[in-house]
Amino acid sequence: MNLLGLIVEYNPFHNGHLYHLNESKKITGATHTIAVMSGNFMQRGTPALLDKFTRAEMAVKNGVDLVVELPTLYACQSAEIFAHGGITLLNSLNCVNSVCFGSEIGDVEILYLISKILIEEPLKFKDALKNYLNEGFPFPKARSSALFDYINENKLYNTSEENLTEILNSPNNILGIEYIKSILKLNSSIKPYTINRINAGYNSLNIDNSICSASAIRNALKNNRDLNAINYTIPKPTYDMINNILENGFNPVFGDDFYQILYSIIIRDKDNLTDYFEVNEGIENKIYNSLFKCTNFEELQNEVKSKRYTMTKISRTLNNIMLGIKKEDILKTKDLNSIPYLRVLAFNDKGCEILKQIKNNSDIEVITKFSKIKHIDRDNFKTLINYDIKATNMYNLIYYKNNISMLKGPMDYMTSPKYIK
């Protein structure tokens, strides 16, 4: 078995994801694929368009063999924490051969070189970084200049400082560097690969091609529930599943849907907001004072935004408050060198073969039924999985609002992985 790992959100699964899946299998020679997918809340601190079980089923119907959940504490944090969670979970399985991710540069050599320098911190690089910081350079610019000096002086790669800066400022390159850094930190045998992102940019809202960003698809669904606007940007299994969901009274979920819940929590926890992860530097006061001027999530983000706080930082911070993600729990789990469980969401016949391989090679607890969990009393296990349960319960308050009679309790305990023949 040649097992390819993918770290994904599939929010939702579109033609670009299908291209990435097929190209990744081609360049790695993979026979089987496992996707570590964010659950009900995303890396940028926003809710998923559709629930995790639906998105996992969608992925398997589009060609992924096994979809498992990236624990919530990793899934909705910075690139460094997100990447570490995904790579550590794949590494914990002891049978993943490779990981392939999309990047703007499409060149794993330069991403690997940058990652290695940042992990090893050679003395000449550290000295250059310190000098640039002493000269008053902002940290990102100082780091970029120090990296260029070190790479150029040692003739490690032929690039310009401008090109290197662009590499370091591109979102998928940043994530790719963090994946490789985690592989190096863990001394993992997983081999990294990358492919070029094609056509639409990461945050582009334009739908003018069969491959566009997930942001554009979500924006189109937010403004118009007519699937004809996006039908040529998504594979048929995705179209059919979204259409079926809409016909059954379930609606796509957006940040604004949680605004009243978030508003109540901020009011209630005014004096304890700094307990939550990323609530620092006085942002808690800005959030609380801005709340009374706003009527929705987007207005609150814009009111809090400043040179110090980016929109993504604000979104993640607000999400941490809403989900009750505490600093102490992130600090306890963000650098784990193994993940204690594997939550299965959907699989096919090849996925069954992967699960057998995992059980033969790893002592990780494979969860298919919550009622059969053996080690939930262990500290890190309990911390991680309790946030998964909480996130699902919070999400379902909105997702099931038109079908409340179907919500019989915590759905993590009531939903089995979906087997796709």
Short mmCIF file of C-alpha atoms in Angstrom, two decimals:
data_model
loop_
_atom_site.label_atom_id
_atom_site.label_comp_id
_atom_site.label_asym_id
_atom_site.label_seq_id
_atom_site.Cartn_x
_atom_site.Cartn_y
_atom_site.Cartn_z
CA MET A 1 0.00 0.00 0.00
CA ASN A 2 1.26 3.46 -0.96
CA LEU A 3 -0.76 5.76 1.28
CA LEU A 4 -1.15 9.46 0.47
CA GLY A 5 -2.20 11.88 3.20
CA LEU A 6 -4.14 15.07 2.49
CA ILE A 7 -4.94 17.81 5.02
CA VAL A 8 -8.12 19.51 3.89
CA GLU A 9 -11.27 21.45 4.66
CA TYR A 10 -13.42 20.62 1.59
CA ASN A 11 -15.72 23.53 2.32
CA PRO A 12 -17.25 22.36 -0.01
CA PHE A 13 -15.48 19.84 -2.27
CA HIS A 14 -15.07 21.55 -5.66
CA ASN A 15 -13.29 21.05 -8.98
CA GLY A 16 -10.03 22.46 -7.62
CA HIS A 17 -10.07 19.83 -4.87
CA LEU A 18 -10.72 17.12 -7.46
CA TYR A 19 -7.75 18.35 -9.49
CA HIS A 20 -5.57 18.40 -6.36
CA LEU A 21 -6.66 14.87 -5.41
CA ASN A 22 -5.98 13.40 -8.85
CA GLU A 23 -2.66 15.22 -9.36
CA SER A 24 -1.49 14.27 -5.87
CA LYS A 25 -2.16 10.59 -6.54
CA LYS A 26 -0.35 10.87 -9.85
CA ILE A 27 2.86 12.49 -8.58
CA THR A 28 3.11 10.29 -5.47
CA GLY A 29 2.06 7.03 -7.14
CA ALA A 30 -0.43 6.53 -4.31
CA THR A 31 -2.73 3.53 -4.29
CA HIS A 32 -4.82 4.75 -1.31
CA THR A 33 -5.76 8.17 0.11
CA ILE A 34 -6.61 9.43 3.59
CA ALA A 35 -7.88 12.97 4.12
CA VAL A 36 -7.56 14.65 7.51
CA MET A 37 -10.46 17.10 7.35
CA SER A 38 -11.52 19.98 9.59
CA GLY A 39 -14.75 19.31 11.41
CA ASN A 40 -17.51 21.90 11.78
CA PHE A 41 -15.29 24.98 12.18
CA MET A 42 -12.57 26.09 9.80
CA GLN A 43 -8.97 27.28 10.02
CA ARG A 44 -9.96 30.91 9.48
CA GLY A 45 -12.35 30.79 12.44
CA THR A 46 -15.56 30.38 10.47
CA PRO A 47 -18.24 27.68 10.57
CA ALA A 48 -18.27 25.05 7.84
CA LEU A 49 -20.78 25.53 5.03
CA LEU A 50 -22.11 22.01 5.64
CA ASP A 51 -21.64 19.62 8.55
CA LYS A 52 -18.57 17.40 8.77
CA PHE A 53 -20.37 14.11 8.06
CA THR A 54 -21.89 15.49 4.86
CA ARG A 55 -18.60 16.95 3.67
CA ALA A 56 -16.77 13.69 4.44
CA GLU A 57 -19.34 11.68 2.46
CA MET A 58 -18.98 14.20 -0.38
CA ALA A 59 -15.20 13.68 -0.41
CA VAL A 60 -15.45 9.89 -0.59
CA LYS A 61 -18.01 10.10 -3.40
CA ASN A 62 -15.48 12.24 -5.25
CA GLY A 63 -12.62 9.74 -4.86
CA VAL A 64 -11.03 10.01 -1.40
CA ASP A 65 -10.80 6.58 0.28
CA LEU A 66 -10.94 7.54 3.97
CA VAL A 67 -11.89 10.82 5.67
CA VAL A 68 -11.03 11.41 9.33
CA GLU A 69 -11.53 14.45 11.53
CA LEU A 70 -8.81 16.92 12.45
CA PRO A 71 -9.47 17.66 16.15
CA THR A 72 -11.15 21.03 16.70
CA LEU A 73 -8.33 22.48 18.80
CA TYR A 74 -6.08 22.28 15.73
CA ALA A 75 -8.65 22.84 12.99
CA CYS A 76 -9.56 26.46 13.70
CA GLN A 77 -6.18 27.95 14.68
CA SER A 78 -3.17 29.53 12.99
CA ALA A 79 -1.30 27.85 10.14
CA GLU A 80 1.36 26.57 12.56
CA ILE A 81 -1.12 24.83 14.89
CA PHE A 82 -3.39 23.63 12.06
CA ALA A 83 -0.47 22.11 10.16
CA HIS A 84 1.05 20.52 13.26
CA GLY A 85 -2.26 18.84 14.10
CA GLY A 86 -2.73 17.45 10.60
CA ILE A 87 0.83 16.18 10.16
CA THR A 88 0.99 14.76 13.69
CA LEU A 89 -2.24 12.82 13.14
CA LEU A 90 -0.95 11.38 9.86
CA ASN A 91 2.40 10.55 11.45
CA SER A 92 0.68 8.82 14.38
CA LEU A 93 -0.72 6.23 11.97
CA ASN A 94 2.75 4.84 11.12
CA CYS A 95 1.74 3.94 7.58
CA VAL A 96 1.41 7.20 5.62
CA ASN A 97 4.02 7.48 2.87
CA SER A 98 3.48 11.01 1.62
CA VAL A 99 1.53 14.23 1.99
CA CYS A 100 0.70 16.55 -0.90
CA PHE A 101 -0.55 20.11 -0.59
CA GLY A 102 -1.31 22.93 -2.98
CA SER A 103 0.93 26.01 -3.03
CA GLU A 104 1.36 29.17 -5.05
CA ILE A 105 5.01 28.35 -5.80
CA GLY A 106 4.50 24.70 -6.70
CA ASP A 107 8.14 23.92 -5.81
CA VAL A 108 8.71 21.77 -2.75
CA GLU A 109 12.50 22.34 -2.87
CA ILE A 110 12.38 25.99 -1.84
CA LEU A 111 9.62 25.37 0.72
CA TYR A 112 11.68 22.54 2.24
CA LEU A 113 14.81 24.72 2.31
CA ILE A 114 13.00 27.58 4.07
CA SER A 115 11.45 25.16 6.58
CA LYS A 116 14.81 23.56 7.35
CA ILE A 117 16.45 26.94 8.01
CA LEU A 118 13.59 28.05 10.25
CA ILE A 119 13.75 24.80 12.24
CA GLU A 120 17.54 24.57 12.55
CA GLU A 121 18.13 28.35 12.91
CA PRO A 122 21.81 28.43 11.76
CA LEU A 123 23.89 31.01 13.61
CA LYS A 124 24.41 33.25 10.55
CA PHE A 125 20.66 33.33 9.93
CA LYS A 126 19.94 34.16 13.59
CA ASP A 127 22.55 36.93 13.57
CA ALA A 128 21.13 38.43 10.38
CA LEU A 129 17.60 38.28 11.76
CA LYS A 130 18.71 40.00 14.97
CA ASN A 131 20.49 42.74 13.02
CA TYR A 132 17.46 43.48 10.86
CA LEU A 133 15.21 43.61 13.92
CA ASN A 134 17.65 45.99 15.62
CA GLU A 135 17.45 48.22 12.56
CA GLY A 136 13.69 48.49 13.13
CA PHE A 137 12.47 46.09 10.45
CA PRO A 138 9.05 44.50 11.15
CA PHE A 139 9.51 40.79 11.95
CA PRO A 140 8.13 39.39 8.64
CA LYS A 141 10.43 41.68 6.62
CA ALA A 142 13.40 40.97 8.91
CA ARG A 143 12.88 37.23 8.59
CA SER A 144 12.52 37.42 4.82
CA SER A 145 15.70 39.48 4.44
CA ALA A 146 17.66 37.21 6.80
CA LEU A 147 16.50 34.12 4.90
CA PHE A 148 17.51 35.67 1.59
CA ASP A 149 20.93 36.63 2.90
CA TYR A 150 21.57 33.14 4.23
CA ILE A 151 20.28 31.34 1.11
CA ASN A 152 22.13 33.68 -1.26
CA GLU A 153 25.41 33.68 0.67
CA ASN A 154 25.47 29.88 0.78
CA LYS A 155 24.23 29.54 -2.83
CA LEU A 156 21.45 27.20 -1.69
CA TYR A 157 18.80 28.32 -4.19
CA ASN A 158 18.65 30.80 -7.04
CA THR A 159 15.98 33.37 -6.16
CA SER A 160 15.55 37.09 -5.71
CA GLU A 161 14.68 38.74 -2.40
CA GLU A 162 11.43 39.99 -3.96
CA ASN A 163 10.46 36.46 -5.01
CA LEU A 164 11.36 35.05 -1.60
CA THR A 165 9.21 37.70 0.10
CA GLU A 166 6.30 36.78 -2.16
CA ILE A 167 6.74 33.10 -1.30
CA LEU A 168 6.69 33.88 2.42
CA ASN A 169 3.57 36.06 2.12
CA SER A 170 1.40 33.65 0.11
CA PRO A 171 -1.17 31.78 2.24
CA ASN A 172 -0.76 28.30 0.80
CA ASN A 173 3.03 28.58 0.75
CA ILE A 174 2.87 29.58 4.43
CA LEU A 175 0.77 26.50 5.20
CA GLY A 176 3.11 24.31 3.16
CA ILE A 177 6.13 25.58 5.10
CA GLU A 178 4.33 24.75 8.35
CA TYR A 179 3.55 21.22 7.11
CA ILE A 180 7.21 20.63 6.32
CA LYS A 181 8.36 22.19 9.61
CA SER A 182 6.10 19.74 11.46
CA ILE A 183 7.49 16.82 9.46
CA LEU A 184 11.01 17.90 10.42
CA LYS A 185 10.13 18.48 14.08
CA LEU A 186 8.61 15.02 14.33
CA ASN A 187 11.50 13.44 12.40
CA SER A 188 8.75 11.88 10.30
CA SER A 189 9.35 9.62 7.30
CA ILE A 190 6.37 11.19 5.50
CA LYS A 191 7.60 12.72 2.23
CA PRO A 192 6.17 16.15 1.30
CA TYR A 193 5.01 17.01 -2.23
CA THR A 194 3.33 20.09 -3.61
CA ILE A 195 1.38 21.06 -6.71
CA ASN A 196 0.54 24.49 -8.09
CA ARG A 197 -2.77 26.01 -7.17
CA ILE A 198 -4.38 26.82 -10.51
CA ASN A 199 -6.68 29.62 -11.64
CA ALA A 200 -8.46 31.40 -8.78
CA GLY A 201 -6.59 32.77 -5.79
CA TYR A 202 -7.21 31.65 -2.24
CA ASN A 203 -9.64 34.45 -1.37
CA SER A 204 -10.94 35.32 -4.84
CA LEU A 205 -14.73 35.71 -5.02
CA ASN A 206 -14.89 35.53 -8.81
CA ILE A 207 -16.68 32.66 -10.52
CA ASP A 208 -15.39 32.88 -14.08
CA ASN A 209 -13.90 29.43 -14.54
CA SER A 210 -14.67 25.78 -13.80
CA ILE A 211 -12.05 25.98 -11.06
CA CYS A 212 -12.61 28.77 -8.56
CA SER A 213 -11.98 29.26 -4.85
CA ALA A 214 -14.15 27.72 -2.14
CA SER A 215 -14.66 31.31 -0.92
CA ALA A 216 -16.34 32.21 -4.21
CA ILE A 217 -18.62 29.18 -4.04
CA ARG A 218 -19.61 29.93 -0.44
CA ASN A 219 -20.23 33.57 -1.31
CA ALA A 220 -22.46 32.58 -4.23
CA LEU A 221 -24.48 30.25 -1.99
CA LYS A 222 -24.81 32.94 0.64
CA ASN A 223 -26.21 35.42 -1.84
CA ASN A 224 -28.29 33.02 -3.89
CA ARG A 225 -29.34 29.45 -3.11
CA ASP A 226 -29.72 28.72 -6.85
CA LEU A 227 -27.11 26.05 -7.60
CA ASN A 228 -27.06 26.95 -11.28
CA ALA A 229 -24.60 29.73 -10.42
CA ILE A 230 -22.00 27.19 -9.27
CA ASN A 231 -22.93 23.93 -10.99
CA TYR A 232 -19.91 24.04 -13.36
CA THR A 233 -17.48 24.66 -10.47
CA ILE A 234 -18.29 21.51 -8.49
CA PRO A 235 -18.28 17.79 -9.37
CA LYS A 236 -21.65 16.08 -9.83
CA PRO A 237 -21.56 14.23 -6.45
CA THR A 238 -21.09 17.59 -4.71
CA TYR A 239 -23.92 19.18 -6.70
CA ASP A 240 -26.28 16.28 -5.99
CA MET A 241 -25.55 16.28 -2.25
CA ILE A 242 -25.94 20.05 -1.82
CA ASN A 243 -29.15 19.97 -3.83
CA ASN A 244 -30.50 17.16 -1.65
CA ILE A 245 -29.55 19.01 1.54
CA LEU A 246 -31.38 22.16 0.40
CA GLU A 247 -34.46 20.15 -0.59
CA ASN A 248 -34.54 18.62 2.90
CA GLY A 249 -34.61 21.98 4.65
CA PHE A 250 -30.96 22.24 5.68
CA ASN A 251 -29.27 25.53 4.83
CA PRO A 252 -25.61 26.38 4.30
CA VAL A 253 -24.11 27.85 7.49
CA PHE A 254 -22.29 31.20 7.74
CA GLY A 255 -20.66 33.25 10.48
CA ASP A 256 -23.62 35.60 10.85
CA ASP A 257 -25.81 32.65 11.86
CA PHE A 258 -23.89 32.45 15.15
CA TYR A 259 -23.89 36.16 15.91
CA GLN A 260 -26.56 36.14 18.64
CA ILE A 261 -24.87 33.18 20.35
CA LEU A 262 -21.50 34.97 20.21
CA TYR A 263 -23.07 38.23 21.43
CA SER A 264 -24.52 36.48 24.49
CA ILE A 265 -21.24 34.75 25.35
CA ILE A 266 -19.22 37.99 25.12
CA ILE A 267 -21.72 39.77 27.39
CA ARG A 268 -21.72 36.88 29.86
CA ASP A 269 -17.94 36.41 29.92
CA LYS A 270 -16.90 40.08 29.76
CA ASP A 271 -14.57 39.75 32.76
CA ASN A 272 -13.10 36.40 31.66
CA LEU A 273 -12.50 36.92 27.93
CA THR A 274 -8.73 36.77 28.38
CA ASP A 275 -9.06 33.10 29.36
CA TYR A 276 -9.69 32.31 25.71
CA PHE A 277 -6.95 31.61 23.19
CA GLU A 278 -5.72 34.58 21.12
CA VAL A 279 -7.57 37.05 23.35
CA ASN A 280 -4.65 39.30 24.24
CA GLU A 281 -3.12 42.76 23.76
CA GLY A 282 -6.36 44.41 24.86
CA ILE A 283 -8.47 43.01 22.02
CA GLU A 284 -11.04 41.91 24.61
CA ASN A 285 -11.88 45.55 25.34
CA LYS A 286 -12.14 46.38 21.65
CA ILE A 287 -14.47 43.40 21.11
CA TYR A 288 -16.72 44.23 24.04
CA ASN A 289 -16.99 47.93 23.23
CA SER A 290 -17.57 47.25 19.52
CA LEU A 291 -20.37 44.78 20.22
CA PHE A 292 -22.89 47.50 21.00
CA LYS A 293 -22.31 49.24 17.67
CA CYS A 294 -22.89 46.18 15.51
CA THR A 295 -25.78 44.04 14.32
CA ASN A 296 -23.94 41.15 12.66
CA PHE A 297 -20.67 39.22 12.57
CA GLU A 298 -19.20 41.09 9.60
CA GLU A 299 -19.87 44.48 11.20
CA LEU A 300 -18.18 43.32 14.41
CA GLN A 301 -15.11 42.12 12.49
CA ASN A 302 -14.85 45.45 10.66
CA GLU A 303 -15.29 47.43 13.88
CA VAL A 304 -12.51 45.51 15.67
CA LYS A 305 -10.15 45.47 12.67
CA SER A 306 -7.02 47.61 12.93
CA LYS A 307 -3.36 47.56 11.87
CA ARG A 308 -2.71 45.31 14.86
CA TYR A 309 -5.61 42.89 14.27
CA THR A 310 -6.17 41.31 10.84
CA MET A 311 -9.61 40.06 9.80
CA THR A 312 -8.47 36.43 10.09
CA LYS A 313 -7.01 37.03 13.55
CA ILE A 314 -10.30 38.62 14.66
CA SER A 315 -12.38 35.81 13.17
CA ARG A 316 -10.31 33.13 14.92
CA THR A 317 -10.39 35.06 18.19
CA LEU A 318 -14.18 35.39 18.10
CA ASN A 319 -14.50 31.72 17.22
CA ASN A 320 -12.31 30.76 20.18
CA ILE A 321 -14.56 32.80 22.46
CA MET A 322 -17.70 31.20 21.05
CA LEU A 323 -16.36 27.65 21.35
CA GLY A 324 -14.81 28.37 24.75
CA ILE A 325 -11.30 27.40 23.58
CA LYS A 326 -9.01 28.25 26.47
CA LYS A 327 -5.36 29.21 26.31
CA GLU A 328 -4.37 26.49 28.76
CA ASP A 329 -5.89 23.76 26.56
CA ILE A 330 -4.13 24.97 23.40
CA LEU A 331 -0.82 25.21 25.26
CA LYS A 332 -1.31 21.68 26.56
CA THR A 333 -2.01 20.12 23.18
CA LYS A 334 -0.46 22.24 20.41
CA ASP A 335 2.96 20.54 20.53
CA LEU A 336 1.92 16.92 21.11
CA ASN A 337 4.08 14.47 19.16
CA SER A 338 1.17 12.06 18.67
CA ILE A 339 -2.62 12.34 18.49
CA PRO A 340 -4.44 9.83 20.74
CA TYR A 341 -7.39 9.02 18.47
CA LEU A 342 -8.55 8.80 14.87
CA ARG A 343 -12.18 9.84 14.32
CA VAL A 344 -13.54 8.14 11.18
CA LEU A 345 -16.14 10.15 9.24
CA ALA A 346 -16.51 8.33 5.89
CA PHE A 347 -14.80 5.60 3.88
CA ASN A 348 -15.02 3.18 0.95
CA ASP A 349 -13.59 -0.32 0.40
CA LYS A 350 -10.06 1.01 0.07
CA GLY A 351 -10.72 2.99 3.24
CA CYS A 352 -11.40 -0.32 5.00
CA GLU A 353 -7.98 -1.52 3.84
CA ILE A 354 -6.37 1.65 5.23
CA LEU A 355 -8.08 1.16 8.60
CA LYS A 356 -6.75 -2.40 8.78
CA GLN A 357 -3.27 -1.12 7.99
CA ILE A 358 -3.56 1.53 10.71
CA LYS A 359 -4.64 -1.03 13.31
CA ASN A 360 -1.68 -3.23 12.35
CA ASN A 361 0.86 -0.40 12.51
CA SER A 362 -0.32 1.96 15.24
CA ASP A 363 -1.78 1.87 18.73
CA ILE A 364 -3.95 4.93 18.02
CA GLU A 365 -7.57 4.48 19.07
CA VAL A 366 -9.78 4.30 15.98
CA ILE A 367 -13.20 5.76 16.76
CA THR A 368 -16.18 4.59 14.74
CA LYS A 369 -18.67 4.68 17.62
CA PHE A 370 -18.43 7.11 20.53
CA SER A 371 -20.11 4.64 22.85
CA LYS A 372 -17.10 2.35 22.46
CA ILE A 373 -14.35 4.86 23.22
CA LYS A 374 -11.87 3.28 25.64
CA HIS A 375 -9.53 6.08 26.71
CA ILE A 376 -11.67 9.20 27.05
CA ASP A 377 -10.56 9.53 30.69
CA ARG A 378 -6.95 10.20 29.63
CA ASP A 379 -6.06 13.88 29.95
CA ASN A 380 -5.09 14.92 26.40
CA PHE A 381 -7.60 12.51 24.88
CA LYS A 382 -10.39 14.01 26.97
CA THR A 383 -9.32 17.61 26.29
CA LEU A 384 -9.22 17.14 22.52
CA ILE A 385 -12.38 15.11 22.08
CA ASN A 386 -14.52 17.23 24.40
CA TYR A 387 -13.90 20.21 22.13
CA ASP A 388 -14.94 18.10 19.12
CA ILE A 389 -18.21 17.24 20.86
CA LYS A 390 -18.80 20.83 21.95
CA ALA A 391 -18.12 22.17 18.45
CA THR A 392 -20.58 19.71 16.90
CA ASN A 393 -23.26 20.59 19.44
CA MET A 394 -22.78 24.33 18.88
CA TYR A 395 -22.82 23.93 15.11
CA ASN A 396 -25.99 21.83 15.14
CA LEU A 397 -27.92 24.55 16.99
CA ILE A 398 -27.84 26.37 13.65
CA TYR A 399 -27.58 23.55 11.13
CA TYR A 400 -30.65 21.71 12.43
CA LYS A 401 -32.82 24.75 13.14
CA ASN A 402 -35.24 23.86 10.32
CA ASN A 403 -35.17 20.17 11.30
CA ILE A 404 -35.04 20.42 15.07
CA SER A 405 -37.07 17.22 15.53
CA MET A 406 -34.16 15.30 13.97
CA LEU A 407 -31.74 16.58 16.63
CA LYS A 408 -32.14 13.94 19.33
CA GLY A 409 -28.93 14.68 21.24
CA PRO A 410 -25.17 15.03 20.70
CA MET A 411 -24.79 13.89 17.09
CA ASP A 412 -21.22 12.70 17.61
CA TYR A 413 -22.72 9.89 19.67
CA MET A 414 -25.55 9.23 17.24
CA THR A 415 -23.89 9.38 13.80
CA SER A 416 -21.87 6.47 12.40
CA PRO A 417 -19.21 6.85 9.71
CA LYS A 418 -20.66 6.72 6.22
CA TYR A 419 -19.63 3.71 4.14
CA ILE A 420 -19.71 4.47 0.40
CA LYS A 421 -19.79 1.44 -1.88
#
